[in-house]
């Protein structure tokens, strides 16, 4: 029997430290987690949460890998896709955001809009993903609520339409005014925020004297917002013109239930998706999915390689034989898994919006489509302009085989872009990154996972432009430029600096030199 419950597939995006892991745990706490229990830890171990499995990640306290969490709330299936936090991984973030239907932007009330917040908002706008905003950490002193609304309007050019409004200023969080019903939702603290925070709804005339002043201020500000027409409008929200706003304290589980309700009420369902040839796959059509992330090293003992795919249409059933769009070859799905942080379990079936993991699917690469029935291929996820380049070589010549295998694997996962040329050969591939931290991940994984220490030497290129075969021939031998080929067949002309790139383009108008989308740094 297919599971016909509605789906909500979304990502939480934020600047590091805004409280994404804390919120993720709080959401899971409020809902019934249906996949592998035990992966959500109790309080005191909140850091060891859903997404971080690399030792390096833990040491830095940032999330650089992606996982998905699935749970049920009010008879809806919710898929929360985790996004990497560091700006060096914006390319990865971009891929993850291709797998969701909406995003929750978490803003630290004390810090306002931070650089990564702004960047992520832009990515969502580019991809047409509607964004809901959660102002977090309202239990701590911070900016005023109206000030934060102004910031969103000015810096992001999205009209904030608050659905709840805080009662009590930042640092004195008593509850919220539900702007849809006019009620006061009063919160009660629990020890350490470890359990659901009890809340009481009351009509305005039931507000207790102790809260009267804070309530009066909230009502006044709410009326100001009404005059300003800052009310939710579903069409404008879906069109990316407005962002509904809520106030919360993830740490104390305040506002978390409301966020879940909001997701159910206004976040979009999975929708029809267009293929590269313009044909459209409806959600009820035959099964199709696309790979947005490939990850390995999740399980040291088994050397797992997991390709995460988002189901776009139809019902997936384990054991189904699907077609790999890139090669046209059949692909068996006996080892499909549901993905839940570092824990995985066999998945029997999945519906549009769900995330499934294919174990040791060597054929699957980021951007690939699999389907049954009529052929479909979804557009590739664009890759960013690399700005950092090194040449890599095996630190131990005796382990050259491991070196080759590791580089190939990391290339397929999109951890780093690997560039080659006949001139350079395969011994010293050029690695290209959007942010320098990607090289640290390569070093760590080559050493620990592939048993092949790696050596880098810096390459003095700064700018990459896309070119073609004719461009490669025309640029050969020119000073300050070198053309290399990426494994997806794209030719990149690397220039020592911006100036050289500009002069070359100016003096050779016939040569194709196309800018790539700017990435993280
Ligand atoms: P991230 O995944 O976005 O990077 O953030 P994370 O949840 O790890 O939270 C970063 C810090 O902010 C943590 O504190 C966390 O406890 C705190 N935090 C998250 N939400 C809230 C909130 O609503 N209110 C308050 N007051 N703090 C919040 P830490 O000191 O870095 O870690 P820990 O020792 O508390 O685990």
Coordinates of C-alpha atoms and ligand atoms in Angstrom, one line a residue:
X1 CA 0.0 0.0 0.0
X2 CA 1.5 3.3 -0.9
X3 CA 1.8 5.8 1.9
X4 CA -0.4 8.6 0.8
X5 CA 0.2 11.0 3.6
X6 CA 1.1 14.5 2.4
X7 CA 4.8 15.3 2.4
X8 CA 6.8 18.4 3.5
X9 CA 10.4 18.4 2.4
X10 CA 12.4 21.3 3.7
X11 CA 15.8 22.4 4.9
X12 CA 16.9 24.5 7.8
X13 CA 19.4 27.1 6.7
X14 CA 21.4 29.4 8.9
X15 CA 24.7 30.9 9.7
X16 CA 26.8 28.5 11.9
X17 CA 25.7 28.7 15.6
X18 CA 22.3 30.1 15.0
X19 CA 20.9 26.9 16.5
X20 CA 20.2 24.6 13.5
X21 CA 21.2 21.4 15.3
X22 CA 19.3 22.5 18.4
X23 CA 16.2 23.2 16.3
X24 CA 16.5 19.9 14.4
X25 CA 16.5 18.1 17.7
X26 CA 13.6 20.1 19.0
X27 CA 11.5 19.4 15.9
X28 CA 12.2 15.7 16.2
X29 CA 11.2 15.9 19.9
X30 CA 7.9 17.4 19.0
X31 CA 7.1 14.9 16.3
X32 CA 7.2 11.2 16.3
X33 CA 10.4 10.0 14.7
X34 CA 9.6 7.1 12.5
X35 CA 13.0 6.1 11.3
X36 CA 15.6 4.3 13.5
X37 CA 15.1 5.6 17.0
X38 CA 18.1 6.2 19.1
X39 CA 19.9 8.6 16.8
X40 CA 18.4 11.6 18.5
X41 CA 20.2 12.0 21.7
X42 CA 18.9 13.4 24.9
X43 CA 19.9 16.6 26.5
X44 CA 23.5 17.0 27.4
X45 CA 24.5 15.3 24.2
X46 CA 22.7 17.7 21.8
X47 CA 25.9 18.3 19.8
X48 CA 26.1 14.7 18.8
X49 CA 23.1 15.3 16.6
X50 CA 21.8 14.1 13.3
X51 CA 24.4 15.3 10.9
X52 CA 28.0 15.2 12.2
X53 CA 29.9 12.1 11.8
X54 CA 33.3 13.1 10.8
X55 CA 35.8 13.7 13.6
X56 CA 36.9 16.9 12.0
X57 CA 33.4 18.1 11.9
X58 CA 33.0 17.6 15.6
X59 CA 36.3 19.2 16.4
X60 CA 35.2 22.3 14.5
X61 CA 31.6 22.2 15.6
X62 CA 30.4 22.7 12.1
X63 CA 28.3 20.6 9.9
X64 CA 29.9 19.8 6.6
X65 CA 27.9 16.7 5.5
X66 CA 24.3 16.2 4.7
X67 CA 21.7 13.8 6.0
X68 CA 18.0 13.6 6.2
X69 CA 15.6 13.2 9.0
X70 CA 12.1 11.8 8.6
X71 CA 9.2 12.1 11.0
X72 CA 5.5 12.2 11.2
X73 CA 3.5 15.1 12.5
X74 CA -0.3 15.5 12.4
X75 CA -0.5 12.7 9.8
X76 CA 2.0 14.4 7.5
X77 CA 5.4 12.9 6.7
X78 CA 8.1 15.5 7.2
X79 CA 11.5 15.2 5.6
X80 CA 14.1 17.5 7.1
X81 CA 17.2 17.7 4.9
X82 CA 20.3 18.9 6.7
X83 CA 22.5 21.5 5.0
X84 CA 26.1 22.1 5.5
X85 CA 26.8 25.3 7.5
X86 CA 30.2 26.5 6.4
X87 CA 30.5 28.9 3.5
X88 CA 33.2 26.8 1.9
X89 CA 30.5 24.3 1.3
X90 CA 28.1 26.5 -0.5
X91 CA 28.3 24.2 -3.5
X92 CA 27.1 21.4 -1.4
X93 CA 24.4 23.6 0.1
X94 CA 23.2 24.4 -3.3
X95 CA 22.9 20.8 -4.2
X96 CA 21.0 20.1 -1.0
X97 CA 18.6 22.9 -1.7
X98 CA 17.8 21.4 -5.1
X99 CA 16.2 18.5 -3.1
X100 CA 13.7 20.6 -1.0
X101 CA 10.4 22.4 -1.6
X102 CA 10.9 25.1 1.1
X103 CA 13.4 26.3 3.6
X104 CA 13.4 27.5 7.1
X105 CA 15.9 30.3 7.7
X106 CA 17.1 30.5 11.3
X107 CA 18.2 33.9 12.5
X108 CA 20.0 34.5 15.8
X109 CA 18.1 37.3 17.5
X110 CA 21.3 38.7 19.0
X111 CA 23.2 38.7 15.7
X112 CA 20.7 39.6 13.1
X113 CA 21.5 38.8 9.5
X114 CA 24.9 37.3 9.2
X115 CA 26.9 36.8 6.0
X116 CA 25.9 33.2 5.5
X117 CA 22.3 34.0 6.2
X118 CA 22.3 36.5 3.4
X119 CA 24.1 34.1 1.0
X120 CA 21.6 31.4 1.7
X121 CA 18.7 33.7 1.2
X122 CA 20.1 34.4 -2.2
X123 CA 20.5 30.8 -3.1
X124 CA 16.9 30.2 -2.2
X125 CA 15.8 33.1 -4.3
X126 CA 17.8 31.8 -7.2
X127 CA 16.2 28.4 -7.0
X128 CA 12.7 29.8 -6.3
X129 CA 12.4 28.2 -2.9
X130 CA 9.9 29.8 -0.5
X131 CA 11.5 30.7 2.8
X132 CA 10.0 30.9 6.3
X133 CA 12.0 32.8 8.8
X134 CA 12.5 31.8 12.5
X135 CA 14.0 34.4 14.8
X136 CA 15.8 32.1 17.3
X137 CA 17.3 32.6 20.8
X138 CA 14.5 35.0 21.9
X139 CA 15.3 33.9 25.4
X140 CA 18.5 35.9 25.2
X141 CA 18.9 39.6 24.9
X142 CA 19.1 40.8 21.3
X143 CA 17.8 43.2 18.7
X144 CA 14.2 44.4 18.9
X145 CA 11.6 42.5 16.9
X146 CA 10.8 45.6 14.7
X147 CA 14.4 46.2 14.1
X148 CA 14.8 42.6 12.8
X149 CA 11.8 43.1 10.5
X150 CA 13.5 46.2 9.1
X151 CA 16.7 44.3 8.5
X152 CA 14.9 41.5 6.6
X153 CA 13.2 44.1 4.4
X154 CA 16.3 46.1 3.7
X155 CA 19.0 43.5 3.4
X156 CA 17.0 40.7 1.8
X157 CA 14.3 42.6 0.0
X158 CA 11.8 40.1 1.2
X159 CA 8.7 41.4 3.0
X160 CA 8.5 39.9 6.4
X161 CA 5.0 38.8 7.4
X162 CA 5.1 37.8 11.0
X163 CA 2.7 35.0 12.0
X164 CA 3.6 35.2 15.6
X165 CA 4.9 38.2 17.5
X166 CA 6.9 38.0 20.7
X167 CA 5.4 38.8 24.1
X168 CA 8.3 40.1 26.1
X169 CA 11.4 41.6 24.5
X170 CA 14.5 39.4 23.6
X171 CA 15.7 38.0 26.9
X172 CA 12.2 38.0 28.5
X173 CA 10.4 35.5 26.3
X174 CA 6.9 34.9 27.8
X175 CA 5.1 33.7 24.8
X176 CA 3.8 34.9 21.5
X177 CA 0.8 36.7 20.1
X178 CA -0.7 34.4 17.4
X179 CA -1.5 37.0 14.8
X180 CA -3.9 34.7 13.0
X181 CA -6.2 34.2 16.1
X182 CA -5.2 37.1 18.3
X183 CA -4.5 34.7 21.2
X184 CA -1.7 34.8 23.7
X185 CA 0.3 31.6 23.6
X186 CA 2.1 31.5 26.9
X187 CA 5.1 29.3 27.4
X188 CA 6.3 27.4 30.5
X189 CA 9.9 26.6 30.9
X190 CA 11.0 23.0 31.3
X191 CA 14.3 21.9 32.9
X192 CA 17.0 22.4 30.2
X193 CA 14.3 22.4 27.5
X194 CA 14.6 18.7 27.3
X195 CA 11.0 18.0 27.0
X196 CA 8.1 19.6 25.1
X197 CA 7.5 23.0 26.5
X198 CA 3.9 23.2 27.7
X199 CA 2.0 26.1 26.2
X200 CA -1.3 27.7 27.2
X201 CA -3.5 29.5 24.7
X202 CA -5.6 32.3 26.2
X203 CA -7.9 35.0 24.9
X204 CA -6.7 38.6 25.3
X205 CA -9.0 39.2 28.3
X206 CA -7.4 36.2 30.1
X207 CA -3.9 37.6 30.1
X208 CA -2.6 37.7 33.7
X209 CA -1.6 41.0 35.3
X210 CA 2.1 39.9 35.4
X211 CA 2.1 39.7 31.6
X212 CA -0.1 42.7 30.9
X213 CA 2.6 45.2 30.0
X214 CA 4.5 42.9 27.7
X215 CA 1.1 41.9 26.1
X216 CA 0.1 45.5 25.6
X217 CA 3.4 46.2 23.8
X218 CA 3.0 43.1 21.6
X219 CA -0.6 44.2 20.7
X220 CA 0.5 47.7 19.8
X221 CA 3.3 46.4 17.5
X222 CA 0.9 43.9 16.0
X223 CA -1.4 46.7 15.1
X224 CA 1.4 48.6 13.6
X225 CA 2.2 45.6 11.4
X226 CA -1.4 45.4 10.3
X227 CA -1.4 49.0 9.2
X228 CA 1.8 48.2 7.3
X229 CA 0.0 45.3 5.6
X230 CA 2.6 42.9 6.8
X231 CA 0.2 40.0 6.8
X232 CA 0.7 36.6 5.3
X233 CA -0.4 36.1 1.7
X234 CA 0.0 32.6 0.4
X235 CA 0.5 33.5 -3.2
X236 CA 3.1 36.1 -2.5
X237 CA 4.9 33.8 -0.2
X238 CA 5.1 31.0 -2.8
X239 CA 6.2 33.6 -5.4
X240 CA 9.2 34.4 -3.1
X241 CA 8.1 38.0 -2.4
X242 CA 7.4 37.6 1.3
X243 CA 8.7 35.5 4.2
X244 CA 6.5 34.5 7.1
X245 CA 8.3 35.1 10.4
X246 CA 8.1 33.3 13.8
X247 CA 9.8 33.8 17.1
X248 CA 11.3 30.9 18.9
X249 CA 13.8 29.5 21.4
X250 CA 15.0 26.2 20.0
X251 CA 16.9 25.5 23.2
X252 CA 13.8 25.8 25.3
X253 CA 11.5 24.3 22.7
X254 CA 9.5 27.5 22.5
X255 CA 7.7 28.1 19.2
X256 CA 8.8 24.7 17.8
X257 CA 5.3 23.2 17.7
X258 CA 4.1 26.4 15.9
X259 CA 6.9 26.0 13.3
X260 CA 5.7 22.5 12.6
X261 CA 2.1 23.7 12.3
X262 CA 3.3 26.4 9.9
X263 CA 5.1 23.9 7.7
X264 CA 1.9 21.9 7.4
X265 CA -0.3 24.9 6.8
X266 CA 1.7 26.9 4.3
X267 CA 4.8 25.1 3.0
X268 CA 4.3 23.8 -0.5
X269 CA 3.7 20.1 -1.4
X270 CA 6.1 18.3 -3.8
X271 CA 5.3 19.6 -7.2
X272 CA 5.7 18.6 -10.9
X273 CA 9.2 18.8 -12.1
X274 CA 10.6 19.7 -15.5
X275 CA 13.2 17.5 -17.3
X276 CA 16.1 18.8 -19.5
X277 CA 13.9 18.3 -22.6
X278 CA 11.1 20.4 -21.2
X279 CA 8.8 17.4 -20.5
X280 CA 7.1 17.5 -17.1
X281 CA 6.9 14.7 -14.6
X282 CA 3.8 14.9 -12.3
X283 CA 4.2 13.6 -8.8
X284 CA 1.7 10.8 -9.5
X285 CA 3.5 9.6 -12.6
X286 CA 6.0 6.6 -12.7
X287 CA 8.8 6.6 -10.2
X288 CA 11.7 9.0 -10.8
X289 CA 14.4 10.5 -8.5
X290 CA 17.5 12.5 -8.7
X291 CA 20.8 12.2 -6.8
X292 CA 21.7 15.4 -5.0
X293 CA 24.5 14.1 -2.7
X294 CA 27.0 11.2 -2.7
X295 CA 28.7 10.4 0.6
X296 CA 31.1 7.8 1.8
X297 CA 32.9 7.0 4.9
X298 CA 29.8 7.1 7.0
X299 CA 30.6 3.7 8.4
X300 CA 34.3 3.1 8.9
X301 CA 33.8 -0.7 9.1
X302 CA 31.9 -1.1 5.9
X303 CA 33.3 1.7 3.6
X304 CA 29.8 2.5 2.7
X305 CA 29.1 4.8 -0.2
X306 CA 25.7 6.2 -0.2
X307 CA 24.0 8.2 -3.0
X308 CA 21.1 10.3 -1.6
X309 CA 18.2 10.8 -4.0
X310 CA 15.1 12.7 -3.8
X311 CA 12.0 11.0 -5.0
X312 CA 10.4 13.3 -7.6
X313 CA 7.5 11.2 -8.8
X314 CA 5.8 7.9 -8.2
X315 CA 6.2 5.3 -5.5
X316 CA 9.6 3.8 -4.9
X317 CA 9.6 0.1 -3.8
X318 CA 12.8 -1.6 -2.7
X319 CA 13.9 -4.2 -5.2
X320 CA 12.5 -2.2 -8.1
X321 CA 14.7 -2.1 -11.2
X322 CA 15.1 1.4 -12.3
X323 CA 16.9 3.0 -15.3
X324 CA 20.0 5.2 -14.8
X325 CA 19.3 8.1 -17.2
X326 CA 22.9 8.9 -17.9
X327 CA 23.9 5.4 -19.1
X328 CA 20.5 4.0 -20.0
X329 CA 21.5 0.9 -17.9
X330 CA 19.2 -0.9 -15.5
X331 CA 20.0 -0.4 -11.9
X332 CA 18.9 -2.7 -9.1
X333 CA 17.7 -1.2 -5.8
X334 CA 17.9 -4.1 -3.4
X335 CA 20.0 -2.0 -1.1
X336 CA 18.0 1.1 -0.8
X337 CA 18.0 2.6 2.6
X338 CA 16.2 5.4 4.4
X339 CA 18.7 7.9 5.7
X340 CA 18.7 9.1 9.2
X341 CA 21.9 10.8 10.3
X342 CA 24.6 8.2 10.6
X343 CA 22.0 5.4 11.1
X344 CA 20.4 3.8 8.1
X345 CA 17.7 1.2 7.8
X346 CA 16.3 -0.6 4.8
X347 CA 13.5 1.3 3.2
X348 CA 10.6 -0.6 1.7
X349 CA 8.9 2.2 -0.1
X350 CA 9.1 5.9 -0.6
X351 CA 7.0 8.7 -2.0
X352 CA 7.6 12.0 -3.8
X353 CA 9.5 14.3 -1.4
X354 CA 11.2 11.5 0.5
X355 CA 14.9 11.0 0.5
X356 CA 16.4 7.6 -0.1
X357 CA 19.9 6.3 0.0
X358 CA 21.3 3.8 -2.5
X359 CA 24.1 1.9 -0.9
X360 CA 27.4 1.3 -2.8
X361 CA 25.8 2.5 -6.0
X362 CA 29.0 3.1 -7.8
X363 CA 27.2 4.2 -11.0
X364 CA 25.4 7.1 -9.3
X365 CA 26.8 10.5 -9.3
X366 CA 25.5 13.9 -8.1
X367 CA 22.9 15.2 -10.6
X368 CA 22.0 11.7 -12.0
X369 CA 18.4 10.8 -12.6
X370 CA 16.9 7.3 -12.1
X371 CA 13.4 6.4 -13.3
X372 CA 11.0 3.7 -14.4
X373 CA 8.6 4.0 -17.4
X374 CA 9.0 6.9 -19.7
X375 CA 12.5 8.3 -19.8
X376 CA 13.2 11.5 -17.9
X377 CA 16.4 13.3 -17.0
X378 CA 16.4 16.3 -14.6
X379 CA 18.7 19.3 -15.1
X380 CA 22.1 19.1 -13.5
X381 CA 22.9 21.1 -10.4
X382 CA 25.1 24.0 -11.5
X383 CA 28.6 24.1 -10.1
X384 CA 30.3 27.2 -8.8
X385 CA 33.5 28.9 -10.0
X386 CA 36.5 27.5 -8.1
X387 CA 38.9 30.1 -6.8
X388 CA 41.5 28.0 -5.1
X389 CA 43.8 25.5 -6.9
X390 CA 46.4 23.0 -5.9
X391 CA 48.2 20.1 -7.5
X392 CA 47.9 16.9 -5.6
X393 CA 50.3 14.0 -5.4
X394 CA 50.5 10.7 -3.5
X395 CA 52.4 11.2 -0.3
X396 CA 53.4 7.6 -0.5
X397 CA 54.3 6.3 -4.0
X398 CA 53.6 2.8 -2.9
X399 CA 50.0 3.7 -2.4
X400 CA 49.4 5.2 -5.8
X401 CA 46.5 2.9 -6.4
X402 CA 44.7 4.0 -3.3
X403 CA 45.5 7.6 -4.2
X404 CA 43.8 7.2 -7.6
X405 CA 40.8 5.5 -6.1
X406 CA 40.4 8.2 -3.4
X407 CA 40.7 11.1 -5.8
X408 CA 38.1 9.5 -8.1
X409 CA 35.7 8.9 -5.2
X410 CA 36.0 12.5 -3.8
X411 CA 35.6 13.8 -7.3
X412 CA 32.4 11.8 -7.7
X413 CA 31.1 13.0 -4.4
X414 CA 31.7 16.6 -5.4
X415 CA 34.0 17.2 -2.4
X416 CA 36.4 19.0 -4.7
X417 CA 36.6 19.5 -8.5
X418 CA 39.3 17.4 -10.1
X419 CA 40.9 18.8 -13.3
X420 CA 43.1 17.0 -15.7
X421 CA 45.1 17.6 -18.9
X422 CA 47.1 15.4 -21.1
X423 CA 50.1 17.6 -20.4
X424 CA 49.9 17.0 -16.6
X425 CA 48.9 13.4 -16.7
X426 CA 47.1 11.5 -13.9
X427 CA 49.9 11.5 -11.3
X428 CA 49.3 15.1 -10.4
X429 CA 45.7 16.1 -10.8
X430 CA 44.7 19.7 -10.2
X431 CA 42.2 20.1 -7.4
X432 CA 39.9 23.1 -7.6
X433 CA 37.8 24.4 -4.7
X434 CA 35.3 27.1 -4.0
X435 CA 36.6 27.5 -0.5
X436 CA 40.0 26.4 0.9
X437 CA 38.5 24.3 3.6
X438 CA 37.5 21.7 1.0
X439 CA 41.2 20.8 0.7
X440 CA 41.3 20.0 4.4
X441 CA 38.4 17.6 3.9
X442 CA 40.3 16.0 1.0
X443 CA 43.5 15.6 3.1
X444 CA 41.6 14.2 6.1
X445 CA 39.7 11.7 4.0
X446 CA 42.6 10.6 1.8
X447 CA 44.7 9.9 4.9
X448 CA 42.0 8.2 7.1
X449 CA 39.6 6.7 4.7
X450 CA 41.7 5.8 1.6
X451 CA 45.0 5.2 3.4
X452 CA 46.9 7.4 1.1
X453 CA 48.5 10.5 2.5
X454 CA 48.3 13.3 0.1
X455 CA 50.6 16.2 -0.7
X456 CA 49.4 19.5 -2.1
X457 CA 51.4 22.2 -3.9
X458 CA 49.8 25.6 -4.4
X459 CA 49.0 26.6 -8.0
X460 CA 48.9 30.3 -8.7
X461 CA 45.6 30.5 -10.4
X462 CA 42.8 32.6 -9.2
X463 CA 40.1 32.7 -11.8
X464 CA 38.3 30.0 -13.8
X465 CA 36.3 30.5 -17.0
X466 CA 34.4 28.0 -19.0
X467 CA 35.7 27.4 -22.5
X468 CA 35.3 24.9 -25.3
X469 CA 37.6 22.7 -27.5
X470 CA 38.3 25.6 -29.9
X471 CA 39.1 27.9 -26.9
X472 CA 41.4 25.3 -25.4
X473 CA 43.3 25.1 -28.7
X474 CA 43.5 28.9 -29.1
X475 CA 44.7 29.4 -25.5
X476 CA 47.4 26.6 -25.6
X477 CA 50.8 28.1 -24.9
X478 CA 49.6 31.5 -23.9
X479 CA 51.1 33.0 -20.8
X480 CA 49.3 33.1 -17.5
X481 CA 46.5 30.6 -18.6
X482 CA 46.1 26.9 -18.7
X483 CA 43.1 24.9 -19.9
X484 CA 42.1 21.7 -17.9
X485 CA 39.1 19.4 -18.1
X486 CA 36.7 18.6 -15.4
X487 CA 35.4 15.0 -15.1
X488 CA 31.9 16.2 -16.3
X489 CA 33.6 17.2 -19.6
X490 CA 33.6 20.9 -18.8
X491 CA 36.8 22.7 -20.0
X492 CA 38.1 25.4 -17.6
X493 CA 40.6 28.0 -18.5
X494 CA 42.5 29.0 -15.3
X495 CA 44.0 32.4 -15.2
X496 CA 46.7 33.8 -12.8
X497 CA 44.5 36.8 -12.0
X498 CA 41.4 38.7 -12.9
X499 CA 43.4 41.1 -15.0
X500 CA 44.8 38.4 -17.2
X501 CA 41.3 36.9 -17.7
X502 CA 39.9 40.2 -18.7
X503 CA 42.7 41.1 -21.1
X504 CA 42.5 37.7 -22.7
X505 CA 38.8 38.0 -23.2
X506 CA 39.1 41.5 -24.6
X507 CA 41.9 40.6 -27.1
X508 CA 40.3 37.4 -28.2
X509 CA 36.6 38.0 -28.6
X510 CA 36.2 34.8 -30.6
X511 CA 37.3 32.6 -27.7
X512 CA 34.6 31.3 -25.4
X513 CA 35.3 32.5 -21.9
X514 CA 32.2 32.2 -19.8
X515 CA 32.0 33.1 -16.1
X516 CA 30.7 30.5 -13.7
X517 CA 28.3 31.3 -10.9
X518 CA 30.2 32.8 -8.0
X519 CA 30.4 30.5 -5.0
X520 CA 31.1 30.8 -1.3
X521 CA 34.2 32.9 -0.6
Ligands
LIG1 P1 24.2 25.3 14.7 O1 23.8 23.9 14.5 O2 23.4 26.3 13.9 O3 25.7 25.6 14.4 O4 23.9 25.8 16.2 P2 23.7 24.8 17.5 O5 22.4 24.2 17.5 O6 24.9 24.0 17.7 O7 23.7 26.0 18.6 C1 24.8 26.9 18.8 C2 24.8 27.4 20.2 O8 23.6 28.1 20.4 C3 24.7 26.3 21.2 O9 25.4 26.7 22.4 C4 23.2 26.1 21.5 O10 23.0 25.6 22.8 C5 22.8 27.6 21.5 N1 21.4 27.8 21.2 C6 20.7 27.2 20.2 N2 19.4 27.6 20.2 C7 19.3 28.5 21.3 C8 18.2 29.2 21.9 O11 17.1 29.2 21.4 N3 18.6 30.0 23.0 C9 19.8 30.0 23.5 N4 20.0 30.8 24.6 N5 20.8 29.3 23.0 C10 20.6 28.6 21.9 P3 26.9 26.3 22.7 O12 27.2 27.0 24.0 O13 27.8 26.6 21.6 O14 26.8 24.8 22.9 P4 26.2 23.9 24.1 O15 27.3 23.8 25.0 O16 25.0 24.7 24.6 O17 25.8 22.7 23.4

